[in-house]
Every structure is written in structure tokens, then in C-alpha cells.
Short mmCIF file of C-alpha atoms in Angstrom, two decimals:
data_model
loop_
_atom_site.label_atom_id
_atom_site.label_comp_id
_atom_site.label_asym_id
_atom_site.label_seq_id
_atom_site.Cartn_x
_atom_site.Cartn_y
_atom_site.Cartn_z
CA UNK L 11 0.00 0.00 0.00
CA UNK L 12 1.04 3.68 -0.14
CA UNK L 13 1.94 3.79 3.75
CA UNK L 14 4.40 0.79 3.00
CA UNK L 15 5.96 -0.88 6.11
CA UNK L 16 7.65 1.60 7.82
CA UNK L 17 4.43 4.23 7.22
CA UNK L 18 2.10 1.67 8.90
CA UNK L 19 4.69 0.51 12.01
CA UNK L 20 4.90 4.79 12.38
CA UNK L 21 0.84 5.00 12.20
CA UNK L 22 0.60 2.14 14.98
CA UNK L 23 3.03 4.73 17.09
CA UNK L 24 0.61 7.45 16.70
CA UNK L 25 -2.37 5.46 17.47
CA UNK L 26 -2.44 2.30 19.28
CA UNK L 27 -4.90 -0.06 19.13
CA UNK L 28 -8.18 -1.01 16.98
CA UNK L 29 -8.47 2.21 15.50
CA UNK L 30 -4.77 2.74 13.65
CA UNK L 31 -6.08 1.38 10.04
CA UNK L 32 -8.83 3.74 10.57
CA UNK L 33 -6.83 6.61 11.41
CA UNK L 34 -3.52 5.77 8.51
CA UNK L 35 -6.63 6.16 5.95
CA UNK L 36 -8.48 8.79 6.93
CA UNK L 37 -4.58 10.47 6.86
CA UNK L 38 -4.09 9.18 3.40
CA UNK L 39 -7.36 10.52 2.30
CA UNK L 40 -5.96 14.43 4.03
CA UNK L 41 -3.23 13.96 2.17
CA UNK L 42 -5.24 13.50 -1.39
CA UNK L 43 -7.50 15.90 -0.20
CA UNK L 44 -4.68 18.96 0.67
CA UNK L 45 -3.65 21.42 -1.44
CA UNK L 46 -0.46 21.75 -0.12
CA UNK L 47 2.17 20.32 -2.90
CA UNK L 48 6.03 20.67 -1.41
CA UNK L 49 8.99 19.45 -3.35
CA UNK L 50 12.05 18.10 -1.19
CA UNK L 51 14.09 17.09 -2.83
CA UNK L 52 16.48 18.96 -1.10
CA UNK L 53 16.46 16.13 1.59
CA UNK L 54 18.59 14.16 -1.09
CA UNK L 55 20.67 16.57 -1.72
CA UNK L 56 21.18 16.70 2.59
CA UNK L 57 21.69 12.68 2.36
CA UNK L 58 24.62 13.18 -0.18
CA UNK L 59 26.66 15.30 2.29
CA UNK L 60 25.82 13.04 5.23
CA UNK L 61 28.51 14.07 7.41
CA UNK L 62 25.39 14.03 10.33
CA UNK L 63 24.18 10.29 10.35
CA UNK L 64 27.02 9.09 12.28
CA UNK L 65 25.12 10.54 15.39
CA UNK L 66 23.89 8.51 18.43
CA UNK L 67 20.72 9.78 19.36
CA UNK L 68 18.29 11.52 17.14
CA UNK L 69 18.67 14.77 18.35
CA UNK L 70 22.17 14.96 17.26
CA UNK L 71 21.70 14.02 14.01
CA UNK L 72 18.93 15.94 13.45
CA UNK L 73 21.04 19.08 14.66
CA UNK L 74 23.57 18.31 12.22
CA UNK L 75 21.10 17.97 9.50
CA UNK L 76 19.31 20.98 10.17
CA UNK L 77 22.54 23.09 10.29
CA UNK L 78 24.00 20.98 7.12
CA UNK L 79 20.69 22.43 5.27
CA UNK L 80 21.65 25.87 6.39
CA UNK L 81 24.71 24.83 4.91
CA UNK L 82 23.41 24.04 1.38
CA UNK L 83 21.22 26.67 1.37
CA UNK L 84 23.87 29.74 2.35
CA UNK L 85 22.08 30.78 5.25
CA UNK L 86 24.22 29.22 8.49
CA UNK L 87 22.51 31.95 11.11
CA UNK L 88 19.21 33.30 12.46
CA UNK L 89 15.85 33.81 10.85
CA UNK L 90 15.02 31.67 7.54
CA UNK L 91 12.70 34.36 6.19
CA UNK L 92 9.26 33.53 3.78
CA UNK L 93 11.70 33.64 0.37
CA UNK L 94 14.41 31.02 2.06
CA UNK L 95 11.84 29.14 3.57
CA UNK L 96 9.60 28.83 0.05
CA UNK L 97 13.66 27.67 -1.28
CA UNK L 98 13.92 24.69 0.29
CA UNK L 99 9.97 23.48 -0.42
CA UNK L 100 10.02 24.94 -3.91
CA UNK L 101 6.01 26.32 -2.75
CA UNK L 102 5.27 30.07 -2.50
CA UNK L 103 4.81 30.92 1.17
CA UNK L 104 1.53 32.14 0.93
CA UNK L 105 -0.16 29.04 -1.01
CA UNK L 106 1.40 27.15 2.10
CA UNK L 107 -0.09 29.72 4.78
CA UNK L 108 -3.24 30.25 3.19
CA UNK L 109 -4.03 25.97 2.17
CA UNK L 110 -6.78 24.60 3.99
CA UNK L 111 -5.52 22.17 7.24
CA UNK L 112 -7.19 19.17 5.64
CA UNK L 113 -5.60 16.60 9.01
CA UNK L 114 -6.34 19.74 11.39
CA UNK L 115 -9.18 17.16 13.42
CA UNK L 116 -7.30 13.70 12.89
CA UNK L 117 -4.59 11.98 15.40
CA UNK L 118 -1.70 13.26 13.10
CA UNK L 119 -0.87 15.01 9.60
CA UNK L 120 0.60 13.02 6.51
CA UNK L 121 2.27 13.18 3.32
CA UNK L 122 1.98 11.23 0.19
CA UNK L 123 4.02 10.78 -2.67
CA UNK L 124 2.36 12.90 -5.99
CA UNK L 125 4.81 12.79 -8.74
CA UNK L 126 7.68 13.80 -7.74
CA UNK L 127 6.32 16.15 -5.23
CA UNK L 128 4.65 15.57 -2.16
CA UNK L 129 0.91 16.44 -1.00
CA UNK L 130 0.75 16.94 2.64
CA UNK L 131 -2.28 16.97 4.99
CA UNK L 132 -1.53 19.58 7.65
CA UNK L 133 -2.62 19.92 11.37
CA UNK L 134 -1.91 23.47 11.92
CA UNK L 135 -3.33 27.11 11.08
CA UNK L 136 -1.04 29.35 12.71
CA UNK L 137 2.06 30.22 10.39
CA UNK L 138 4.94 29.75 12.78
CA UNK L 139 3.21 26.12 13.66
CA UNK L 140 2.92 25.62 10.34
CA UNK L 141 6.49 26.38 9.48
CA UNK L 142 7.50 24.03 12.19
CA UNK L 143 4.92 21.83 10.69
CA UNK L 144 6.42 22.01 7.24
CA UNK L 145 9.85 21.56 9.08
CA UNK L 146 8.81 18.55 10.43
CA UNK L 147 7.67 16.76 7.05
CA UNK L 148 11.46 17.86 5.61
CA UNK L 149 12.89 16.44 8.50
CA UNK L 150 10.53 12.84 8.12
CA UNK L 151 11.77 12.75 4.30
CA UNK L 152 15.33 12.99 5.82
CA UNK L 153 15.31 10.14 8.54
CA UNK L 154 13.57 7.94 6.06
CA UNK L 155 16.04 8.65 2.72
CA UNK L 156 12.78 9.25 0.98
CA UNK L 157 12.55 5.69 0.17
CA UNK L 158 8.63 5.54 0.29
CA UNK L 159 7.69 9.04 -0.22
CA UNK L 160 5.13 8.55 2.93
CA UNK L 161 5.54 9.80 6.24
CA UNK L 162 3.63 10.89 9.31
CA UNK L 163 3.56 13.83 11.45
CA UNK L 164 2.55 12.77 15.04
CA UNK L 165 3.03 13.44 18.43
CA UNK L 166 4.72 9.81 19.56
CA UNK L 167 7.97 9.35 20.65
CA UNK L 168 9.41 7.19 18.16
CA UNK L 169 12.52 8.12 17.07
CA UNK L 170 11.90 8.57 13.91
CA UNK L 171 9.69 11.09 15.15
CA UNK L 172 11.91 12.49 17.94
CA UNK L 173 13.93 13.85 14.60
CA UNK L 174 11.29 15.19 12.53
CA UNK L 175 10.83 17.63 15.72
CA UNK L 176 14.70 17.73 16.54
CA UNK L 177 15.30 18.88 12.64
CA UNK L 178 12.34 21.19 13.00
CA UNK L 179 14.07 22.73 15.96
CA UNK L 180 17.27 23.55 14.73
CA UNK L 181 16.54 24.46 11.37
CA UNK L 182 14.14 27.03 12.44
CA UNK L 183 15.80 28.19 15.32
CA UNK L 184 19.57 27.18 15.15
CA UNK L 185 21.22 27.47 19.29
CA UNK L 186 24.24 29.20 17.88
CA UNK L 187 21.89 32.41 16.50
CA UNK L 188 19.87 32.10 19.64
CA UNK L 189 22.32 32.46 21.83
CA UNK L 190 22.90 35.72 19.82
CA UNK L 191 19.85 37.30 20.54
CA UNK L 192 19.03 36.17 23.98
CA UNK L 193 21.38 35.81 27.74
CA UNK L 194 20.88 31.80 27.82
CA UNK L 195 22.18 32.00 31.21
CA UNK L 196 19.23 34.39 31.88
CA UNK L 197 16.66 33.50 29.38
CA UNK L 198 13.55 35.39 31.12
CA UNK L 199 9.93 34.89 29.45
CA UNK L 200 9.98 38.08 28.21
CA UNK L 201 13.48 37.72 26.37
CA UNK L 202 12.13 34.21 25.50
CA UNK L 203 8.93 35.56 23.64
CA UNK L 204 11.09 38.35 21.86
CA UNK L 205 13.42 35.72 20.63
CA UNK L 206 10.51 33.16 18.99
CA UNK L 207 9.26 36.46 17.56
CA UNK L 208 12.80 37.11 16.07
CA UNK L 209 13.08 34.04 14.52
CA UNK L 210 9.17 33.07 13.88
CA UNK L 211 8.64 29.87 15.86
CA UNK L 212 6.74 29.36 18.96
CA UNK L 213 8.41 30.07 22.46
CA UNK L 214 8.23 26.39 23.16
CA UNK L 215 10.40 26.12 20.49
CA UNK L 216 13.11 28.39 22.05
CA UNK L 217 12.85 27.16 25.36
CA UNK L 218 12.81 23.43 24.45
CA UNK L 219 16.34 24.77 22.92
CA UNK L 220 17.59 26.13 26.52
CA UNK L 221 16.19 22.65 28.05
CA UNK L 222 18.27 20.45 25.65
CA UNK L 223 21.51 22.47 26.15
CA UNK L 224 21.33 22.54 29.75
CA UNK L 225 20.41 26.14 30.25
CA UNK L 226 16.78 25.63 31.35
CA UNK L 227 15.52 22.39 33.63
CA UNK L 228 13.23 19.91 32.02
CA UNK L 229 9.95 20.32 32.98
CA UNK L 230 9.08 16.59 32.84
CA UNK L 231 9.58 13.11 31.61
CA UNK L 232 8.33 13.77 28.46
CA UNK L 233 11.30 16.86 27.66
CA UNK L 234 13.58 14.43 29.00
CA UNK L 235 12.86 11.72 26.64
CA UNK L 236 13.32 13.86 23.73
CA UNK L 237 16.86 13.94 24.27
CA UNK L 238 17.80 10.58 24.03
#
């Protein structure tokens, strides 16, 4: 089937239990449905220089990843503005902001393989989530070498998925331009909002950045877990 092994193993992450075949097509069916056609290719021309797979835990590669796409893309610091982020999806910015979020009421968004290109069913409205969102899918195509063209978007701690966020994370909101714009040794909320504004994420993006270098405390099991 489209989901292939890997997509349906990933699907049984996001949603244990009777109703996973239920929820992988409904998914599927987002994905036909969307509007939302991203090319990314650029993930293959990532897995060429793949200096970053040696990594143990998925957070590390996906930090070398993200900052080996800033590499290929010329932009190594700070905010990756509407033009540089439409560069890497080959999609204008505001036919990504404005597409309907066809998965926005399932368990998790999808992508599927339309020639060449990929059609994604998205979860989220907001444009920084969506970024992220976007971020995320990039990230997916990455960790699976874009052998099936399929991938999820969920919230389950595979590791697979651990990356997609990890990649999301760093590309978006690289540590070494945070630390330019913010005292990480005094990151108040207030410095904290102004830097997600700076570089258009959401502040749990920036302070899940403080919590994995050591500079803020995890809050709970859950932070922890990313990490590994």
C-alpha cells in the first residue's frame, strides 16, 4: 500500500490499538485531499553530504542535518525568512499559509508521494506552527532517505519522530543564532517571547532549545525523553 511498512509501524506509534487502520486512511485521504504540494528534494541533496548520520541519538543528528541544510542553502545563522523558507519546499509561502488544514481534526498530519512532489495533509493554522509543521515533514523525508515518499507527522515518541521535531528545531531556530539574541544564562519569558518572535517559531520552540543544552531544567519526563 502507499503507507508501506515503515508508514504503517509509524501509524501504529501514533495510534495504538483497533483504530490505527482507521486513522492511517483517513490520513491518506488528508493527504489526497490537501492542497499543499512541497517538493524536497532537497532532503537528497542533505543525504549526499551526510557528514550528520554518524550521530547517536536523534537529536544529534537531526542538529547536524538541520545546520547541514543551512549549509546548502547559504544561510548558516538566524531567521530563515518567507523567500528562504519557500527555497527549500520549492512552494510560494503564501499558497502554504493560506491551504486549507485538511488533518487539522485527525490523530496526526501526513504526506503522500504525488509525482515527484509531495501532498501533505496539515494539522496546523497558525504560520509559525505551520512552518514548524512544514519543518517537520522535511525532517521525516530525511530520517527515512525518501525511500517511500510517505511519512507521518505525530506526536509519539518514536525516534523517527523524535527527529522530525529535533530537525524542526534547529533548522528554524539554530542554538548558535539564539544564543545571539538572547542571555541563555538568563533567558527570562519576556526575552524568550522576543526571541521566537525574532526568529518566527513558537516560544516552546526556544525554550525546548535552553532545556536540551542545559540552560533551562526539564519540565518533565516527556522533555527528558526527547533527548535521548
Amino acid at each position: 500500500g502507499i503507507a508501506g511498512e515503515s508508514g504503517v509501524e509509524e501509524a501504529a506509534h501514533a495510534e495504538p490499538g483497533a483504530g490505527a487502520a482507521e486513522s492511517l486512511s483517513l490520513a491518506i485521504e488528508a493527504s489526497r485531499e490537501s492542497g499543499v504540494r512541497i517538493d524536497l528534494q532537497l532532503a537528497g541533496d542533505l543525504l549526499r553530504s551526510s557528514s550528520f548520520l554518524g550521530h547517536a541519538s536523534p537529536w544529534e543528528m537531526a542538529e547536524a542535518a538541520a545546520a547541514e541544510l543551512r549549509k546548502i542553502i547559504g544561510i548558516s545563522n538566524g531567521l530563515l525568512n518567507h523567500a528562504e523558507f519557500e527555497s527549500i519546499f520549492r512552494a510560494r509561502w503564501n499558497d502554504l499559509k493560506s491551504a486549507t488544514a485538511t488533518a487539522s481534526r485527525l490523530s496526526y498530519g501526513a504526506r503522500i508521494d504525488d509525482e515527484g512532489m509531495s501532498r501533505v495533509a496539515l494539522q496546523t493554522t497558525r504560520g509559525y506552527d505551520r512552518r514548524f509543521e512544514l519543518a517537520r515533514q522535511f525532517g521525516d523525508a530525511v530520517w527515512q532517505q525518501d525511500r517511500s515518499g510517505f511519512g507521518i507527522v505525530s506526536r509519539s515518541k518514536s525516534d523517527r519522530q523524535k527527529f522530525q521535531r529535533a530537525f524542526a528545531h534547529n533548522l528554524l531556530c539554530p542554538f548558535d543564532g539564539l544564543q545571539r539574541v538572547i542571555d541563555v544564562n538568563d533567558p527570562t519569558p519576556e526575552a524568550m517571547s522576543e526571541a521566537a518572535k525574532s526568529f518566527g517559531v513558537n516560544p516552546s520552540v526556544v525554550r525546548n532549545q535552553l532545556v536540551y543544552k542545559g540552560y533551562l531544567p526539564f519540565e518533565n519526563a516527556s522533555e527528558l525523553a526527547e533527548t535521548v
